mmCIF file of C-alpha atoms in Angstrom:
data_model
loop_
_atom_site.group_PDB
_atom_site.id
_atom_site.type_symbol
_atom_site.label_atom_id
_atom_site.label_comp_id
_atom_site.label_asym_id
_atom_site.label_seq_id
_atom_site.Cartn_x
_atom_site.Cartn_y
_atom_site.Cartn_z
ATOM 1 C CA MET A 316 110.635 111.654 91.544
ATOM 2 C CA THR A 317 112.417 113.301 94.459
ATOM 3 C CA ARG A 318 110.630 114.397 97.606
ATOM 4 C CA TYR A 319 111.098 118.033 96.526
ATOM 5 C CA GLU A 320 109.519 117.380 93.135
ATOM 6 C CA PHE A 321 106.642 115.491 94.754
ATOM 7 C CA LEU A 322 105.856 118.287 97.192
ATOM 8 C CA LYS A 323 106.081 120.871 94.395
ATOM 9 C CA SER A 324 103.644 118.801 92.315
ATOM 10 C CA LEU A 325 101.200 118.984 95.228
ATOM 11 C CA GLY A 326 101.372 122.779 95.072
ATOM 12 C CA PHE A 327 103.665 123.502 98.031
ATOM 13 C CA SER A 328 106.048 126.436 97.646
ATOM 14 C CA GLY A 329 108.099 128.906 99.665
ATOM 15 C CA GLY A 330 108.134 128.541 103.442
ATOM 16 C CA ALA A 331 105.555 125.754 103.462
ATOM 17 C CA LEU A 332 107.703 123.711 101.086
ATOM 18 C CA MET A 333 110.827 124.276 103.190
ATOM 19 C CA ALA A 334 108.975 123.369 106.384
ATOM 20 C CA LEU A 335 107.828 120.087 104.860
ATOM 21 C CA LEU A 336 111.239 119.289 103.431
ATOM 22 C CA THR A 337 112.953 119.743 106.786
ATOM 23 C CA SER A 338 110.218 118.493 109.146
ATOM 24 C CA CYS A 339 110.884 114.769 109.023
ATOM 25 C CA VAL A 340 114.116 114.301 107.126
ATOM 26 C CA ARG A 341 117.173 112.655 108.535
ATOM 27 C CA GLU A 342 120.453 111.646 106.946
ATOM 28 C CA ASP A 343 119.376 108.008 106.490
ATOM 29 C CA ASP A 344 116.263 109.075 104.561
ATOM 30 C CA LYS A 345 118.354 109.375 101.414
ATOM 31 C CA TYR A 346 118.296 105.599 101.155
ATOM 32 C CA VAL A 347 114.793 104.578 102.182
ATOM 33 C CA ASN A 348 113.558 101.392 100.560
ATOM 34 C CA ALA A 349 110.505 103.058 99.050
ATOM 35 C CA LEU A 350 108.383 100.958 96.735
ATOM 36 C CA THR A 351 106.325 102.073 93.756
ATOM 37 C CA VAL A 352 103.619 99.758 92.378
ATOM 38 C CA ALA A 353 103.527 99.485 88.589
ATOM 39 C CA PRO A 354 100.335 98.676 86.621
ATOM 40 C CA ASP A 355 101.559 95.091 86.062
ATOM 41 C CA GLY A 356 101.709 94.495 89.840
ATOM 42 C CA SER A 357 105.488 94.605 90.140
ATOM 43 C CA THR A 358 107.161 97.093 92.403
ATOM 44 C CA THR A 359 110.351 99.050 92.038
ATOM 45 C CA GLY A 360 112.354 100.630 94.773
ATOM 46 C CA THR A 361 115.793 101.722 95.806
ATOM 47 C CA ASN A 362 117.998 99.639 97.984
ATOM 48 C CA THR A 363 120.507 100.943 100.506
ATOM 49 C CA THR A 364 123.134 101.547 97.861
ATOM 50 C CA GLY A 365 120.805 103.839 95.938
ATOM 51 C CA THR A 366 120.325 101.521 92.964
ATOM 52 C CA THR A 367 116.935 100.466 91.688
ATOM 53 C CA GLY A 368 115.656 96.947 92.248
ATOM 54 C CA THR A 369 112.438 95.108 91.476
ATOM 55 C CA THR A 370 110.178 93.177 93.799
ATOM 56 C CA THR A 371 107.004 91.347 92.906
ATOM 57 C CA THR A 372 103.718 91.982 94.682
ATOM 58 C CA GLY A 373 101.376 89.045 95.057
ATOM 59 C CA THR A 374 98.580 87.656 97.140
ATOM 60 C CA THR A 375 99.082 84.650 99.359
ATOM 61 C CA THR A 376 96.321 82.233 100.261
ATOM 62 C CA GLY A 377 95.651 79.811 103.088
ATOM 63 C CA THR A 378 96.558 80.689 106.643
ATOM 64 C CA THR A 379 98.477 83.783 105.545
ATOM 65 C CA THR A 380 96.016 85.630 103.338
ATOM 66 C CA GLY A 381 97.081 89.149 102.406
ATOM 67 C CA THR A 382 99.186 91.244 100.121
ATOM 68 C CA THR A 383 102.889 90.508 100.210
ATOM 69 C CA THR A 384 105.540 93.126 99.507
ATOM 70 C CA GLY A 385 109.086 93.599 100.654
ATOM 71 C CA THR A 386 112.701 94.148 99.881
ATOM 72 C CA THR A 387 115.819 92.132 100.343
ATOM 73 C CA THR A 388 119.027 93.770 101.375
ATOM 74 C CA GLY A 389 121.949 92.352 103.264
ATOM 75 C CA THR A 390 123.268 88.827 103.484
ATOM 76 C CA THR A 391 121.333 85.609 103.203
ATOM 77 C CA THR A 392 121.169 83.460 106.300
ATOM 78 C CA THR A 393 119.729 80.076 107.100
ATOM 79 C CA THR A 394 117.123 79.513 109.764
ATOM 80 C CA SER A 395 119.586 77.390 111.721
ATOM 81 C CA ASN A 396 121.561 80.608 112.352
ATOM 82 C CA VAL A 397 118.487 82.531 113.551
ATOM 83 C CA SER A 398 118.360 83.394 117.252
ATOM 84 C CA GLY A 399 115.440 82.337 119.431
ATOM 85 C CA VAL A 400 114.471 79.118 117.643
ATOM 86 C CA ILE A 401 112.163 76.952 119.777
ATOM 87 C CA THR A 402 110.908 73.384 119.398
ATOM 88 C CA THR A 403 107.932 72.553 117.214
ATOM 89 C CA GLU A 404 106.064 71.336 120.322
ATOM 90 C CA GLU A 405 106.540 74.716 122.015
ATOM 91 C CA LEU A 406 105.512 76.501 118.820
ATOM 92 C CA ASN A 407 102.290 74.472 118.583
ATOM 93 C CA LYS A 408 101.341 75.484 122.152
ATOM 94 C CA ILE A 409 101.136 79.178 121.200
ATOM 95 C CA THR A 410 97.540 80.388 121.128
ATOM 96 C CA SER A 411 95.982 83.542 119.690
ATOM 97 C CA THR A 412 98.207 83.548 116.611
ATOM 98 C CA LYS A 413 97.829 86.499 114.279
ATOM 99 C CA LEU A 414 99.889 85.003 111.470
ATOM 100 C CA LYS A 415 101.576 81.713 110.586
ATOM 101 C CA ILE A 416 104.270 81.648 107.883
ATOM 102 C CA ASP A 417 105.862 78.593 106.261
ATOM 103 C CA LEU A 418 109.540 79.594 106.112
ATOM 104 C CA THR A 419 110.308 76.690 103.774
ATOM 105 C CA SER A 420 108.070 78.221 101.080
ATOM 106 C CA THR A 421 109.798 80.237 98.359
ATOM 107 C CA THR A 422 107.022 82.816 98.801
ATOM 108 C CA TYR A 423 108.769 83.926 101.996
ATOM 109 C CA ALA A 424 112.382 83.706 100.770
ATOM 110 C CA LYS A 425 112.947 87.378 101.693
ATOM 111 C CA LEU A 426 112.662 86.392 105.352
ATOM 112 C CA LYS A 427 115.850 84.353 105.080
ATOM 113 C CA THR A 428 117.902 87.469 104.349
ATOM 114 C CA VAL A 429 119.178 89.637 107.190
ATOM 115 C CA GLY A 430 117.427 92.972 106.738
ATOM 116 C CA GLY A 431 114.751 91.455 104.490
ATOM 117 C CA TYR A 432 111.115 92.050 105.309
ATOM 118 C CA MET A 433 107.654 91.305 104.009
ATOM 119 C CA VAL A 434 104.180 92.653 104.655
ATOM 120 C CA VAL A 435 101.697 89.826 105.149
ATOM 121 C CA SER A 436 98.103 90.416 106.301
ATOM 122 C CA ASN A 437 98.914 93.956 107.497
ATOM 123 C CA ILE A 438 101.872 92.765 109.589
ATOM 124 C CA VAL A 439 105.483 93.637 108.743
ATOM 125 C CA VAL A 440 107.742 90.659 109.418
ATOM 126 C CA ALA A 441 111.527 91.029 109.198
ATOM 127 C CA LEU A 442 114.784 89.271 109.957
ATOM 128 C CA SER A 443 116.642 91.874 112.011
ATOM 129 C CA LYS A 444 120.365 92.606 112.034
ATOM 130 C CA ALA A 445 120.490 90.658 115.325
ATOM 131 C CA ASN A 446 119.364 87.591 113.325
ATOM 132 C CA THR A 447 115.989 87.387 115.095
ATOM 133 C CA TYR A 448 112.548 87.560 113.580
ATOM 134 C CA ILE A 449 110.491 90.626 114.495
ATOM 135 C CA ALA A 450 106.997 91.796 113.602
ATOM 136 C CA ALA A 451 104.919 94.981 113.832
ATOM 137 C CA THR A 452 101.736 96.433 112.433
ATOM 138 C CA VAL A 453 101.998 98.003 108.986
ATOM 139 C CA THR A 454 99.699 100.846 110.135
ATOM 140 C CA CYS A 455 101.549 103.911 111.401
ATOM 141 C CA SER A 456 100.364 105.595 114.610
ATOM 142 C CA HIS A 457 101.196 109.078 113.255
ATOM 143 C CA GLU A 458 98.435 108.825 110.655
ATOM 144 C CA PRO A 459 96.694 105.553 109.788
ATOM 145 C CA LYS A 460 98.806 104.977 106.692
ATOM 146 C CA LYS A 461 99.785 101.371 105.965
ATOM 147 C CA GLN A 462 103.376 102.213 105.064
ATOM 148 C CA VAL A 463 105.537 100.928 107.930
ATOM 149 C CA ILE A 464 108.605 99.009 106.768
ATOM 150 C CA TYR A 465 111.698 97.552 108.398
ATOM 151 C CA TYR A 466 114.659 99.762 107.550
ATOM 152 C CA ASN A 467 118.087 100.336 109.100
ATOM 153 C CA ASN A 468 117.281 98.158 112.148
ATOM 154 C CA GLU A 469 114.126 100.095 113.060
ATOM 155 C CA TRP A 470 110.506 100.432 111.975
ATOM 156 C CA TYR A 471 110.059 103.320 109.546
ATOM 157 C CA CYS A 472 106.926 104.825 107.986
ATOM 158 C CA THR A 473 107.524 105.932 104.415
ATOM 159 C CA ALA A 474 104.507 108.278 104.522
ATOM 160 C CA HIS A 475 105.886 110.964 106.861
ATOM 161 C CA GLY A 476 109.171 109.627 108.228
ATOM 162 C CA ALA A 477 107.901 108.331 111.575
ATOM 163 C CA ARG A 478 110.600 106.204 113.203
ATOM 164 C CA PHE A 479 110.176 103.518 115.843
ATOM 165 C CA SER A 480 112.553 101.265 117.735
ATOM 166 C CA LEU A 481 112.215 97.506 117.316
ATOM 167 C CA THR A 482 110.219 97.499 120.570
ATOM 168 C CA GLY A 483 107.783 100.077 119.139
ATOM 169 C CA ALA A 484 108.996 103.166 121.017
ATOM 170 C CA GLY A 485 108.873 106.401 119.025
ATOM 171 C CA LEU A 486 112.235 107.758 117.875
ATOM 172 C CA ASN A 487 111.083 111.112 116.470
ATOM 173 C CA SER A 488 108.129 113.479 116.792
ATOM 174 C CA ASN A 489 106.053 111.671 114.152
ATOM 175 C CA GLY A 490 106.637 108.386 115.960
ATOM 176 C CA ARG A 491 105.913 109.672 119.461
ATOM 177 C CA ALA A 492 102.688 107.618 119.790
ATOM 178 C CA GLY A 493 104.641 104.374 119.405
ATOM 179 C CA LEU A 494 103.957 101.365 117.216
ATOM 180 C CA THR A 495 102.265 98.053 117.926
ATOM 181 C CA VAL A 496 104.805 95.231 117.824
ATOM 182 C CA TYR A 497 104.054 91.538 118.107
ATOM 183 C CA LYS A 498 105.744 88.529 119.659
ATOM 184 C CA VAL A 499 107.347 86.139 117.206
ATOM 185 C CA ALA A 500 108.390 82.504 117.570
ATOM 186 C CA THR A 501 109.860 80.003 115.129
ATOM 187 C CA ASP A 502 111.021 76.413 115.040
ATOM 188 C CA GLY A 503 113.095 77.145 111.941
ATOM 189 C CA LYS A 504 110.408 75.945 109.542
ATOM 190 C CA THR A 505 107.312 77.824 110.706
ATOM 191 C CA LEU A 506 107.119 81.388 111.979
ATOM 192 C CA VAL A 507 104.262 82.372 114.285
ATOM 193 C CA VAL A 508 103.303 85.973 115.028
ATOM 194 C CA TYR A 509 101.112 86.367 118.118
#
């Protein structure tokens, strides 16, 4: 369903429809990695080439409890190529962790792909184009919708098109309130968000 069809199905027409269609649309929005959850728990979405792909939604347990969703686009990398890797000793000294991810687990394979991201325990974690791990809240500051994703080297809310820089600064009117971003550290095997 296109955005136009969706808005029409909600009853918008005329000037109101046009205002909504043009209010938060940008050229890159044609290729947003939007996900749709099917009754069987799988998700479908479009990747940056406009073709449909499938991603599985699941629940993780242990230290990273939460719903996991994401997409993989781009090229696969290895953690030895990731920038900002620290020693395991330094990683273990980090206190007040919000999330700990075992990068060796196949559950988090999407985080080994440049441009890939996952939502774990209401935190979006991604491997940026700069080959560094980044993390932000999944809850948008525009409206409290849990639809923030990593897209086109920025944080993007699929609900209303709010855009944020990787540091959380708003990039359009819907993103003007900014976004909470977190510090991230890794030793190549474990990723800590704090």
